[in-house]
Amino acid sequence: MDGVAEEQNGGLRVVMFPWLAHGHIFPFVELGKKLSNRNFHIYLCSTQINLDSIKDSSDYGDSWIELVELHLPSLAELPPHYHTTKNIPPHLMPTLMKAFQMSAPAFSDIITNLKPHLLIYDGFQPWAAKIAAAQGIPPVLFATSGSTSLSFFHHQHTHKNWDSFPYEAIRLREHEKRDLIAAAKSIQVENAAAGDFAFGIFKLSCDIVLIKSYKGFERKYMDYLSTLCERKLVPTGPLVAHDDQQTAGLEIIKWLNQKNPCSTLYISFGSENYLSKDQMVEIAKGLELTHVNFIWVARSPAGDEAAAFPDGFLERTKEKGMVVRKWAPQAAILAHGSVGGFMTHCGWSSISECIYYGVPVVAVPFKADQPVNARLAVEAGVGVEVMRDGNGEFDGNGVAKAINEVFVEEREVFRGRVGELRKKMKMEEEEAIDEVVKELWRICMKKSTIAAQHKIYD
Ligand SMILES: C[C@@H]1O[C@H](OP(=O)(O)OP(=O)(O)OC[C@H]2O[C@@H](n3ccc(=O)[nH]c3=O)[C@H](O)[C@@H]2O)[C@H](O)[C@H](O)[C@H]1O
């Protein structure tokens, strides 16, 4: 590309454009930080409320990322504080998706003004890739979910058969299939060009797809996904935000300091999942049937009243449990020696963090890729799932059984296995970024890439 060689010393200028979800934005931020340490100039584009979250994150100060505001069209039912999936009432998610699709012209202006060497985009905005390529700027997809879930759903999209996926450890239960089919209808994107969404998004990416994964955990799934999407997959490694020392003074950390090693279960269900009242009751019952300590992050959607615990539960468990009603320092908690297990919805970042910090998994998946991530954790031998009935319900006995398997019966087995995976993850971490940097420079230096890109859209 013109001027790339001259700017070799000045580094590449890259616009990074994640979907409006916390679980997407922070992997982009972590990747942006690593690239900015390799002489890239990073522009990260999102809505103001998401940019404020990034500024508030503990170590933003030392990362060289230029924040660029994306203006969503003003919709009466979607005030600016709902321009993020974090804490948004679930019934407004389709409206947020619609507003995001309507922001394409605003994004086009950003690209025209910044004229970056490269765009790194996300899975809900095929139009961003087309806008960049039309201006001769190579777009590269960064998939923030794992290779296992993406290969599983790509297989289903291609073969229309959940149960013919080549790896039998990954199978959905009937209630999970039903939920996925219902959910897919709720995020149908209006006027999407045929095939753009689902997995057409991969075909818009130049040469490669970046993926938040690492070979030690997902190698065979990464290879299968590469075959399905006809792109070279370049893993970024886990991109885990390191626990920052500022949390040392937090009440939570002080409380953990008083607990025995590996004695405490950390319970959290990500940035956009909320338990039903019945689910709260059954998890509470399960906790009372075990001897583990616990830290339970029980957040509610913005505007909703606080999640209610069973009568007397908090009083009866006050010696062994702590309830957190707000955003918790998850990395710092998982890094703490008193934490011996993580009850998680199996969001991809949470699963990556379990392994990064060597904490076995008590899997309670709810939606999207979470059931597949849970099956992967079980196949890798780093955790157990809380069993459910045919309707997808679980009860206190099942919760207690899973907790005791991780904390008592199989304690050393799980800790040994997750420790092995942790070593592999850390070994891959730096070499993965080296490969990402090499590939991004290769793409930007390849004039033919741009010509080929135009051909796709002619
Ligand atoms: C790509 C998509 O992102 C989604 O994000 P979600 O927020 O549900 O869950 P995580 O990926 O665990 O992401 C949640 C992130 O928020 C952090 N956190 C959460 C709660 C809290 O109180 N404090 C924290 O620091 C946590 O450490 C993690 O990094 C899903 O994963 C989905 O499976 C995945 O494909």
Short mmCIF file of C-alpha atoms and ligand atoms in Angstrom, two decimals:
data_model
loop_
_atom_site.label_atom_id
_atom_site.label_comp_id
_atom_site.label_asym_id
_atom_site.label_seq_id
_atom_site.Cartn_x
_atom_site.Cartn_y
_atom_site.Cartn_z
CA MET A 1 0.00 0.00 0.00
CA ASP A 2 1.14 3.60 -0.59
CA GLY A 3 3.12 4.88 2.27
CA VAL A 4 3.17 1.65 4.23
CA ALA A 5 6.86 1.09 3.66
CA GLU A 6 7.60 4.67 4.65
CA GLU A 7 5.57 4.25 7.79
CA GLN A 8 7.29 0.96 8.66
CA ASN A 9 9.11 2.76 11.47
CA GLY A 10 6.00 4.71 12.44
CA GLY A 11 4.03 1.46 12.64
CA LEU A 12 0.66 0.56 11.15
CA ARG A 13 -2.45 2.56 11.95
CA VAL A 14 -5.27 0.16 12.73
CA VAL A 15 -8.97 0.81 13.48
CA MET A 16 -10.41 -1.83 15.82
CA PHE A 17 -14.20 -2.07 15.83
CA PRO A 18 -15.81 -4.55 18.29
CA TRP A 19 -19.52 -5.34 18.73
CA LEU A 20 -21.04 -3.37 21.63
CA ALA A 21 -20.67 -6.18 24.20
CA HIS A 22 -18.27 -6.22 27.12
CA GLY A 23 -17.25 -9.79 26.24
CA HIS A 24 -16.19 -8.51 22.79
CA ILE A 25 -14.78 -5.09 23.68
CA PHE A 26 -12.25 -6.22 26.26
CA PRO A 27 -10.62 -8.88 24.08
CA PHE A 28 -10.28 -6.12 21.44
CA VAL A 29 -8.77 -3.80 24.07
CA GLU A 30 -6.31 -6.49 25.21
CA LEU A 31 -5.27 -7.21 21.62
CA GLY A 32 -5.01 -3.45 20.97
CA LYS A 33 -2.72 -3.03 23.98
CA LYS A 34 -0.43 -5.82 22.77
CA LEU A 35 -0.32 -4.38 19.24
CA SER A 36 0.33 -0.86 20.54
CA ASN A 37 3.35 -2.31 22.38
CA ARG A 38 4.53 -3.56 18.94
CA ASN A 39 4.54 -0.08 17.39
CA PHE A 40 0.96 -0.14 16.01
CA HIS A 41 -1.18 2.99 16.34
CA ILE A 42 -4.56 1.70 17.55
CA TYR A 43 -7.91 3.47 17.17
CA LEU A 44 -10.66 1.69 19.12
CA CYS A 45 -14.16 2.60 17.93
CA SER A 46 -17.26 2.16 20.11
CA THR A 47 -20.11 4.04 21.78
CA GLN A 48 -19.33 6.58 24.50
CA ILE A 49 -20.57 4.41 27.36
CA ASN A 50 -18.28 1.59 26.23
CA LEU A 51 -15.34 3.99 25.80
CA ASP A 52 -15.98 5.20 29.37
CA SER A 53 -15.76 1.56 30.59
CA ILE A 54 -12.40 1.25 28.86
CA LYS A 55 -11.15 4.49 30.42
CA ASP A 56 -12.33 3.24 33.84
CA SER A 57 -10.53 -0.09 33.44
CA SER A 58 -7.61 -0.23 35.79
CA ASP A 59 -4.66 -0.24 33.42
CA TYR A 60 -6.03 1.86 30.52
CA GLY A 61 -3.61 4.63 31.38
CA ASP A 62 -0.53 2.76 30.27
CA SER A 63 -1.91 1.51 27.00
CA TRP A 64 -1.60 3.56 23.86
CA ILE A 65 -5.08 3.24 22.35
CA GLU A 66 -6.87 6.21 20.79
CA LEU A 67 -10.61 6.00 21.56
CA VAL A 68 -13.00 7.00 18.75
CA GLU A 69 -16.70 7.55 19.46
CA LEU A 70 -19.31 5.82 17.28
CA HIS A 71 -22.61 7.71 17.30
CA LEU A 72 -25.65 5.44 17.17
CA PRO A 73 -28.84 6.95 15.71
CA SER A 74 -30.90 8.41 18.57
CA LEU A 75 -33.85 6.11 19.26
CA ALA A 76 -36.30 7.20 21.98
CA GLU A 77 -36.47 3.70 23.43
CA LEU A 78 -32.67 3.43 23.53
CA PRO A 79 -31.06 6.19 25.63
CA PRO A 80 -27.24 6.47 25.42
CA HIS A 81 -26.67 4.54 28.65
CA TYR A 82 -28.16 1.52 26.87
CA HIS A 83 -25.64 1.73 23.99
CA THR A 84 -23.92 -1.35 25.41
CA THR A 85 -24.97 -4.91 26.19
CA LYS A 86 -23.63 -4.61 29.75
CA ASN A 87 -26.64 -4.26 32.10
CA ILE A 88 -29.10 -3.52 29.22
CA PRO A 89 -32.57 -5.02 29.90
CA PRO A 90 -32.68 -8.16 27.69
CA HIS A 91 -35.85 -7.05 25.85
CA LEU A 92 -33.92 -4.05 24.42
CA MET A 93 -31.14 -6.17 22.85
CA PRO A 94 -32.89 -6.39 19.40
CA THR A 95 -33.31 -2.58 19.45
CA LEU A 96 -29.61 -2.13 20.22
CA MET A 97 -28.73 -4.50 17.36
CA LYS A 98 -30.97 -2.48 15.00
CA ALA A 99 -29.43 0.85 16.07
CA PHE A 100 -25.95 -0.62 15.60
CA GLN A 101 -26.78 -1.66 12.03
CA MET A 102 -28.02 1.89 11.38
CA SER A 103 -24.62 3.32 12.42
CA ALA A 104 -22.91 2.18 9.17
CA PRO A 105 -22.85 5.71 7.64
CA ALA A 106 -21.29 7.13 10.82
CA PHE A 107 -18.67 4.38 10.73
CA SER A 108 -17.95 5.10 7.08
CA ASP A 109 -17.16 8.73 7.98
CA ILE A 110 -14.75 7.52 10.69
CA ILE A 111 -12.88 5.30 8.22
CA THR A 112 -12.76 8.07 5.60
CA ASN A 113 -11.35 10.54 8.11
CA LEU A 114 -8.80 8.23 9.75
CA LYS A 115 -7.65 6.39 6.58
CA PRO A 116 -6.06 3.51 8.56
CA HIS A 117 -3.80 0.86 7.00
CA LEU A 118 -6.10 -1.89 8.31
CA LEU A 119 -9.48 -2.52 9.93
CA ILE A 120 -10.02 -5.23 12.55
CA TYR A 121 -13.77 -5.84 12.77
CA ASP A 122 -16.23 -8.08 14.64
CA GLY A 123 -19.01 -10.53 13.88
CA PHE A 124 -22.09 -8.27 13.82
CA GLN A 125 -21.02 -5.69 11.27
CA PRO A 126 -20.27 -7.10 7.77
CA TRP A 127 -20.90 -3.61 6.41
CA ALA A 128 -17.77 -2.37 8.25
CA ALA A 129 -15.58 -4.81 6.28
CA LYS A 130 -17.19 -3.74 3.01
CA ILE A 131 -16.79 -0.02 3.78
CA ALA A 132 -13.07 -0.49 4.51
CA ALA A 133 -12.36 -2.72 1.51
CA ALA A 134 -14.15 -0.28 -0.81
CA GLN A 135 -11.63 2.34 0.34
CA GLY A 136 -8.69 -0.03 -0.28
CA ILE A 137 -8.28 -0.82 3.42
CA PRO A 138 -7.95 -4.56 4.15
CA PRO A 139 -10.49 -5.78 6.76
CA VAL A 140 -9.56 -8.60 9.13
CA LEU A 141 -12.13 -10.33 11.33
CA PHE A 142 -11.27 -10.84 15.00
CA ALA A 143 -13.50 -13.61 16.41
CA THR A 144 -13.77 -13.19 20.19
CA SER A 145 -15.54 -16.53 20.67
CA GLY A 146 -13.67 -19.82 20.68
CA SER A 147 -12.86 -22.12 17.74
CA THR A 148 -14.90 -24.97 19.19
CA SER A 149 -18.16 -23.03 19.29
CA LEU A 150 -17.54 -21.27 15.96
CA SER A 151 -16.66 -24.53 14.18
CA PHE A 152 -19.70 -26.20 15.75
CA PHE A 153 -22.11 -23.46 14.62
CA HIS A 154 -20.40 -23.13 11.23
CA HIS A 155 -20.82 -26.89 10.77
CA GLN A 156 -24.52 -26.61 11.63
CA HIS A 157 -24.89 -23.61 9.27
CA THR A 158 -23.27 -25.62 6.45
CA HIS A 159 -24.66 -29.12 7.05
CA LYS A 160 -27.95 -28.27 8.84
CA ASN A 161 -27.25 -31.09 11.30
CA TRP A 162 -26.21 -30.46 14.92
CA ASP A 163 -25.35 -34.14 15.48
CA SER A 164 -22.98 -34.72 12.55
CA PHE A 165 -20.28 -32.46 13.99
CA PRO A 166 -17.09 -34.55 13.69
CA TYR A 167 -16.19 -34.40 17.40
CA GLU A 168 -18.69 -36.31 19.54
CA ALA A 169 -17.70 -34.62 22.81
CA ILE A 170 -19.49 -31.54 21.52
CA ARG A 171 -23.22 -32.20 21.38
CA LEU A 172 -26.18 -30.02 22.36
CA ARG A 173 -29.04 -31.19 24.53
CA GLU A 174 -32.55 -30.88 23.11
CA HIS A 175 -33.45 -27.89 25.27
CA GLU A 176 -30.26 -26.13 24.15
CA LYS A 177 -31.16 -26.63 20.49
CA ARG A 178 -34.63 -25.24 21.13
CA ASP A 179 -33.20 -22.17 22.90
CA LEU A 180 -30.67 -21.48 20.13
CA ILE A 181 -33.29 -21.66 17.39
CA ALA A 182 -35.52 -19.26 19.34
CA ALA A 183 -32.61 -16.88 20.05
CA ALA A 184 -31.51 -16.82 16.39
CA LYS A 185 -34.94 -15.47 15.46
CA SER A 186 -34.61 -12.68 18.05
CA ILE A 187 -31.40 -11.28 16.59
CA GLN A 188 -32.37 -11.53 12.94
CA VAL A 189 -30.77 -8.49 11.37
CA GLU A 190 -33.09 -6.66 9.03
CA ASN A 191 -31.95 -6.12 5.43
CA ALA A 192 -28.79 -8.16 5.95
CA ALA A 193 -27.30 -9.13 2.61
CA ALA A 194 -27.80 -12.84 2.03
CA GLY A 195 -25.14 -14.81 3.83
CA ASP A 196 -23.43 -11.75 5.30
CA PHE A 197 -24.24 -12.73 8.81
CA ALA A 198 -23.68 -16.14 10.33
CA PHE A 199 -20.55 -17.20 8.53
CA GLY A 200 -20.43 -14.95 5.53
CA ILE A 201 -18.66 -12.62 7.92
CA PHE A 202 -15.57 -14.84 7.66
CA LYS A 203 -15.49 -14.58 3.86
CA LEU A 204 -15.24 -10.78 4.06
CA SER A 205 -11.94 -11.08 5.93
CA CYS A 206 -8.65 -10.63 4.06
CA ASP A 207 -6.64 -13.89 3.94
CA ILE A 208 -6.82 -14.56 7.68
CA VAL A 209 -9.16 -14.53 10.67
CA LEU A 210 -7.81 -13.61 14.10
CA ILE A 211 -9.35 -15.72 16.87
CA LYS A 212 -9.19 -15.47 20.65
CA SER A 213 -7.93 -18.98 21.15
CA TYR A 214 -4.81 -21.03 21.52
CA LYS A 215 -3.68 -24.31 19.96
CA GLY A 216 -3.05 -26.08 23.27
CA PHE A 217 -6.80 -26.00 24.02
CA GLU A 218 -8.61 -25.97 20.70
CA ARG A 219 -6.18 -27.18 17.97
CA LYS A 220 -8.45 -29.68 16.22
CA TYR A 221 -11.43 -27.31 16.35
CA MET A 222 -9.29 -24.47 14.96
CA ASP A 223 -8.23 -26.70 12.06
CA TYR A 224 -11.82 -27.70 11.31
CA LEU A 225 -13.04 -24.09 11.45
CA SER A 226 -10.27 -23.06 9.06
CA THR A 227 -11.47 -25.71 6.59
CA LEU A 228 -15.07 -24.56 6.92
CA CYS A 229 -14.40 -20.83 6.53
CA GLU A 230 -11.56 -21.18 4.01
CA ARG A 231 -9.34 -18.77 5.90
CA LYS A 232 -6.08 -19.18 7.81
CA LEU A 233 -6.90 -18.88 11.52
CA VAL A 234 -4.36 -16.90 13.53
CA PRO A 235 -4.82 -17.43 17.29
CA THR A 236 -4.19 -14.39 19.50
CA GLY A 237 -3.75 -16.41 22.69
CA PRO A 238 -6.12 -15.90 25.66
CA LEU A 239 -5.83 -12.07 25.90
CA VAL A 240 -6.64 -12.22 29.61
CA ALA A 241 -6.64 -8.86 31.40
CA HIS A 242 -4.08 -9.29 34.19
CA ASP A 243 -5.36 -8.81 37.72
CA ASP A 244 -4.33 -5.35 38.74
CA GLN A 245 -2.80 -4.62 42.12
CA GLN A 246 -5.28 -1.79 42.70
CA THR A 247 -7.79 -4.44 43.82
CA ALA A 248 -5.54 -5.52 46.68
CA GLY A 249 -7.36 -3.14 49.00
CA LEU A 250 -10.83 -4.26 47.95
CA GLU A 251 -13.14 -5.66 50.62
CA ILE A 252 -13.47 -8.82 48.51
CA ILE A 253 -9.74 -9.46 48.49
CA LYS A 254 -9.52 -8.78 52.23
CA TRP A 255 -12.32 -11.33 52.77
CA LEU A 256 -10.54 -13.91 50.60
CA ASN A 257 -7.31 -13.35 52.52
CA GLN A 258 -9.06 -14.82 55.59
CA LYS A 259 -10.09 -18.06 53.80
CA ASN A 260 -8.09 -21.28 53.43
CA PRO A 261 -6.33 -22.09 50.14
CA CYS A 262 -8.68 -23.38 47.40
CA SER A 263 -11.63 -23.31 49.81
CA THR A 264 -13.84 -20.82 48.00
CA LEU A 265 -16.19 -21.08 45.01
CA TYR A 266 -16.40 -17.93 42.86
CA ILE A 267 -19.84 -17.61 41.21
CA SER A 268 -20.46 -15.24 38.28
CA PHE A 269 -22.42 -15.41 35.02
CA GLY A 270 -20.75 -12.77 32.86
CA SER A 271 -21.74 -9.31 31.73
CA GLU A 272 -25.14 -10.04 30.19
CA ASN A 273 -26.68 -13.12 31.85
CA TYR A 274 -29.08 -12.99 34.79
CA LEU A 275 -30.48 -15.90 36.84
CA SER A 276 -34.20 -16.51 37.26
CA LYS A 277 -35.58 -16.57 40.81
CA ASP A 278 -35.87 -20.37 40.69
CA GLN A 279 -32.26 -20.69 39.52
CA MET A 280 -31.13 -18.48 42.41
CA VAL A 281 -33.06 -20.70 44.85
CA GLU A 282 -31.51 -23.94 43.52
CA ILE A 283 -27.96 -22.59 43.54
CA ALA A 284 -28.49 -21.34 47.09
CA LYS A 285 -29.78 -24.79 48.12
CA GLY A 286 -26.74 -26.43 46.53
CA LEU A 287 -24.35 -24.12 48.36
CA GLU A 288 -25.98 -24.96 51.69
CA LEU A 289 -25.51 -28.66 50.99
CA THR A 290 -21.72 -28.20 50.70
CA HIS A 291 -18.96 -26.89 52.95
CA VAL A 292 -17.38 -24.54 50.43
CA ASN A 293 -17.02 -20.80 51.00
CA PHE A 294 -18.39 -18.68 48.16
CA ILE A 295 -18.31 -15.28 46.52
CA TRP A 296 -21.52 -14.85 44.52
CA VAL A 297 -21.74 -11.99 41.98
CA ALA A 298 -25.50 -11.41 41.81
CA ARG A 299 -25.99 -8.43 39.46
CA SER A 300 -29.33 -7.39 37.92
CA PRO A 301 -30.13 -5.58 34.66
CA ALA A 302 -30.12 -1.79 34.98
CA GLY A 303 -33.34 -0.60 36.55
CA ASP A 304 -34.34 -3.98 37.96
CA GLU A 305 -34.55 -4.54 41.68
CA ALA A 306 -31.73 -6.49 43.32
CA ALA A 307 -31.76 -10.25 42.81
CA ALA A 308 -33.62 -11.91 45.72
CA PHE A 309 -32.08 -14.75 47.73
CA PRO A 310 -34.16 -17.40 49.55
CA ASP A 311 -35.41 -16.29 52.98
CA GLY A 312 -32.69 -16.61 55.61
CA PHE A 313 -30.03 -17.75 53.12
CA LEU A 314 -27.76 -14.73 53.62
CA GLU A 315 -28.03 -14.96 57.40
CA ARG A 316 -27.38 -18.72 57.48
CA THR A 317 -24.34 -18.46 55.19
CA LYS A 318 -22.82 -15.18 56.40
CA GLU A 319 -19.73 -16.95 57.81
CA LYS A 320 -18.87 -18.74 54.58
CA GLY A 321 -20.31 -16.55 51.85
CA MET A 322 -20.14 -13.05 50.38
CA VAL A 323 -22.66 -11.61 47.90
CA VAL A 324 -21.46 -8.94 45.44
CA ARG A 325 -24.14 -6.82 43.82
CA LYS A 326 -21.89 -4.91 41.44
CA TRP A 327 -19.17 -5.50 38.85
CA ALA A 328 -16.52 -7.68 40.52
CA PRO A 329 -12.74 -7.72 39.89
CA GLN A 330 -12.96 -11.19 38.30
CA ALA A 331 -9.30 -11.50 37.31
CA ALA A 332 -8.12 -10.58 40.81
CA ILE A 333 -10.57 -13.03 42.41
CA LEU A 334 -9.56 -15.92 40.12
CA ALA A 335 -5.89 -15.12 40.79
CA HIS A 336 -6.42 -15.42 44.57
CA GLY A 337 -5.07 -18.60 46.25
CA SER A 338 -8.28 -19.09 48.29
CA VAL A 339 -10.36 -19.64 45.14
CA GLY A 340 -10.65 -23.34 44.27
CA GLY A 341 -13.42 -23.33 41.68
CA PHE A 342 -15.46 -21.04 39.40
CA MET A 343 -19.20 -21.54 38.85
CA THR A 344 -19.53 -19.88 35.47
CA HIS A 345 -21.96 -19.56 32.56
CA CYS A 346 -18.95 -20.54 30.41
CA GLY A 347 -18.67 -17.27 28.52
CA TRP A 348 -15.55 -17.55 26.43
CA SER A 349 -13.53 -14.96 28.34
CA SER A 350 -14.48 -16.55 31.67
CA ILE A 351 -13.43 -20.00 30.44
CA SER A 352 -10.12 -18.56 29.21
CA GLU A 353 -9.61 -16.88 32.58
CA CYS A 354 -10.35 -20.12 34.47
CA ILE A 355 -7.48 -21.79 32.67
CA TYR A 356 -5.19 -18.75 32.79
CA TYR A 357 -5.51 -18.63 36.59
CA GLY A 358 -5.63 -22.43 37.04
CA VAL A 359 -9.18 -22.64 38.50
CA PRO A 360 -11.42 -25.68 37.83
CA VAL A 361 -14.87 -25.09 36.30
CA VAL A 362 -18.37 -25.75 37.67
CA ALA A 363 -20.25 -25.18 34.41
CA VAL A 364 -23.76 -23.68 34.32
CA PRO A 365 -24.17 -22.64 30.65
CA PHE A 366 -27.25 -20.64 29.59
CA LYS A 367 -27.14 -19.56 25.93
CA ALA A 368 -25.21 -18.89 22.72
CA ASP A 369 -21.80 -20.58 22.69
CA GLN A 370 -21.85 -21.29 26.43
CA PRO A 371 -23.12 -24.93 26.24
CA VAL A 372 -20.42 -25.73 23.67
CA ASN A 373 -17.76 -24.06 25.86
CA ALA A 374 -19.00 -26.14 28.80
CA ARG A 375 -18.69 -29.40 26.80
CA LEU A 376 -15.16 -28.34 25.79
CA ALA A 377 -14.16 -27.73 29.44
CA VAL A 378 -15.49 -31.18 30.39
CA GLU A 379 -13.72 -32.82 27.41
CA ALA A 380 -10.47 -31.09 28.47
CA GLY A 381 -10.97 -32.49 31.98
CA VAL A 382 -10.93 -29.09 33.69
CA GLY A 383 -14.43 -29.13 35.09
CA VAL A 384 -17.89 -30.61 35.50
CA GLU A 385 -21.34 -29.46 34.40
CA VAL A 386 -24.28 -29.05 36.73
CA MET A 387 -26.69 -31.62 35.32
CA ARG A 388 -30.14 -30.53 34.08
CA ASP A 389 -33.43 -32.26 33.32
CA GLY A 390 -35.04 -32.43 29.86
CA ASN A 391 -36.37 -28.92 30.25
CA GLY A 392 -32.95 -27.52 31.07
CA GLU A 393 -33.72 -27.06 34.78
CA PHE A 394 -31.23 -27.87 37.53
CA ASP A 395 -31.76 -28.42 41.26
CA GLY A 396 -29.85 -27.96 44.52
CA ASN A 397 -28.73 -31.58 44.66
CA GLY A 398 -27.21 -31.35 41.19
CA VAL A 399 -25.48 -28.10 42.12
CA ALA A 400 -24.04 -29.64 45.31
CA LYS A 401 -22.92 -32.78 43.43
CA ALA A 402 -20.94 -30.76 40.88
CA ILE A 403 -19.37 -28.52 43.53
CA ASN A 404 -18.30 -31.51 45.65
CA GLU A 405 -16.79 -33.26 42.62
CA VAL A 406 -14.52 -30.24 42.00
CA PHE A 407 -13.76 -29.39 45.65
CA VAL A 408 -13.66 -32.87 47.22
CA GLU A 409 -13.83 -36.11 45.18
CA GLU A 410 -11.77 -35.09 42.13
CA ARG A 411 -10.04 -32.03 43.59
CA GLU A 412 -6.43 -32.98 42.77
CA VAL A 413 -7.32 -34.42 39.35
CA PHE A 414 -9.00 -31.21 38.20
CA ARG A 415 -6.30 -28.98 39.65
CA GLY A 416 -3.61 -31.06 37.95
CA ARG A 417 -5.30 -30.94 34.55
CA VAL A 418 -6.08 -27.22 34.63
CA GLY A 419 -2.49 -26.59 35.75
CA GLU A 420 -1.18 -28.45 32.68
CA LEU A 421 -3.40 -26.44 30.33
CA ARG A 422 -2.34 -23.24 32.08
CA LYS A 423 1.33 -23.97 31.30
CA LYS A 424 0.52 -24.54 27.62
CA MET A 425 -1.52 -21.32 27.50
CA LYS A 426 1.28 -19.23 28.95
CA MET A 427 3.88 -20.78 26.64
CA GLU A 428 1.79 -19.83 23.60
CA GLU A 429 0.85 -16.35 24.77
CA GLU A 430 3.78 -14.32 23.38
CA GLU A 431 4.47 -16.38 20.26
CA ALA A 432 0.81 -15.97 19.28
CA ILE A 433 1.13 -12.20 19.22
CA ASP A 434 4.37 -12.45 17.21
CA GLU A 435 2.42 -14.38 14.55
CA VAL A 436 -0.47 -11.87 14.61
CA VAL A 437 1.97 -8.97 14.05
CA LYS A 438 3.72 -10.80 11.20
CA GLU A 439 0.42 -11.60 9.45
CA LEU A 440 -1.00 -8.06 9.79
CA TRP A 441 2.17 -6.55 8.28
CA ARG A 442 2.08 -9.15 5.47
CA ILE A 443 -1.50 -8.25 4.59
CA CYS A 444 -0.85 -4.51 4.64
CA MET A 445 2.21 -4.85 2.43
CA LYS A 446 0.39 -6.99 -0.13
CA LYS A 447 -1.00 -4.68 -2.82
CA SER A 448 -2.61 -7.70 -4.46
CA THR A 449 -4.75 -8.16 -1.33
CA ILE A 450 -6.48 -4.89 -1.97
CA ALA A 451 -7.12 -5.62 -5.64
CA ALA A 452 -8.49 -9.05 -4.68
CA GLN A 453 -10.63 -7.41 -2.02
CA HIS A 454 -12.20 -5.08 -4.58
CA LYS A 455 -12.95 -8.08 -6.79
CA ILE A 456 -15.03 -9.60 -3.98
CA TYR A 457 -17.28 -6.59 -3.92
CA ASP A 458 -17.50 -5.70 -7.60
C1 LIG B 1 -17.64 -13.15 22.97
C2 LIG B 1 -18.90 -13.47 23.74
O1 LIG B 1 -18.90 -12.71 24.97
C3 LIG B 1 -19.95 -13.00 25.90
O2 LIG B 1 -19.60 -12.26 27.06
P1 LIG B 1 -20.08 -12.51 28.58
O3 LIG B 1 -20.00 -11.25 29.30
O4 LIG B 1 -21.38 -13.25 28.56
O5 LIG B 1 -19.04 -13.54 29.23
P2 LIG B 1 -17.48 -13.58 29.21
O6 LIG B 1 -16.98 -13.95 27.87
O7 LIG B 1 -17.12 -14.48 30.35
O8 LIG B 1 -16.96 -12.10 29.49
C4 LIG B 1 -17.19 -11.50 30.72
C5 LIG B 1 -15.96 -10.65 31.03
O9 LIG B 1 -16.33 -9.71 32.01
C6 LIG B 1 -15.52 -9.85 33.17
N1 LIG B 1 -16.37 -9.67 34.35
C7 LIG B 1 -17.65 -10.14 34.37
C8 LIG B 1 -18.46 -9.92 35.48
C9 LIG B 1 -17.93 -9.18 36.58
O10 LIG B 1 -18.58 -8.93 37.61
N2 LIG B 1 -16.64 -8.73 36.51
C10 LIG B 1 -15.84 -8.96 35.42
O11 LIG B 1 -14.68 -8.55 35.39
C11 LIG B 1 -14.92 -11.24 33.11
O12 LIG B 1 -13.63 -11.28 33.73
C12 LIG B 1 -14.83 -11.50 31.59
O13 LIG B 1 -13.60 -11.04 31.10
C13 LIG B 1 -19.94 -14.47 26.18
O14 LIG B 1 -18.69 -14.81 26.69
C14 LIG B 1 -20.06 -15.29 24.94
O15 LIG B 1 -19.94 -16.66 25.32
C15 LIG B 1 -18.91 -14.95 24.02
O16 LIG B 1 -19.01 -15.67 22.80
#
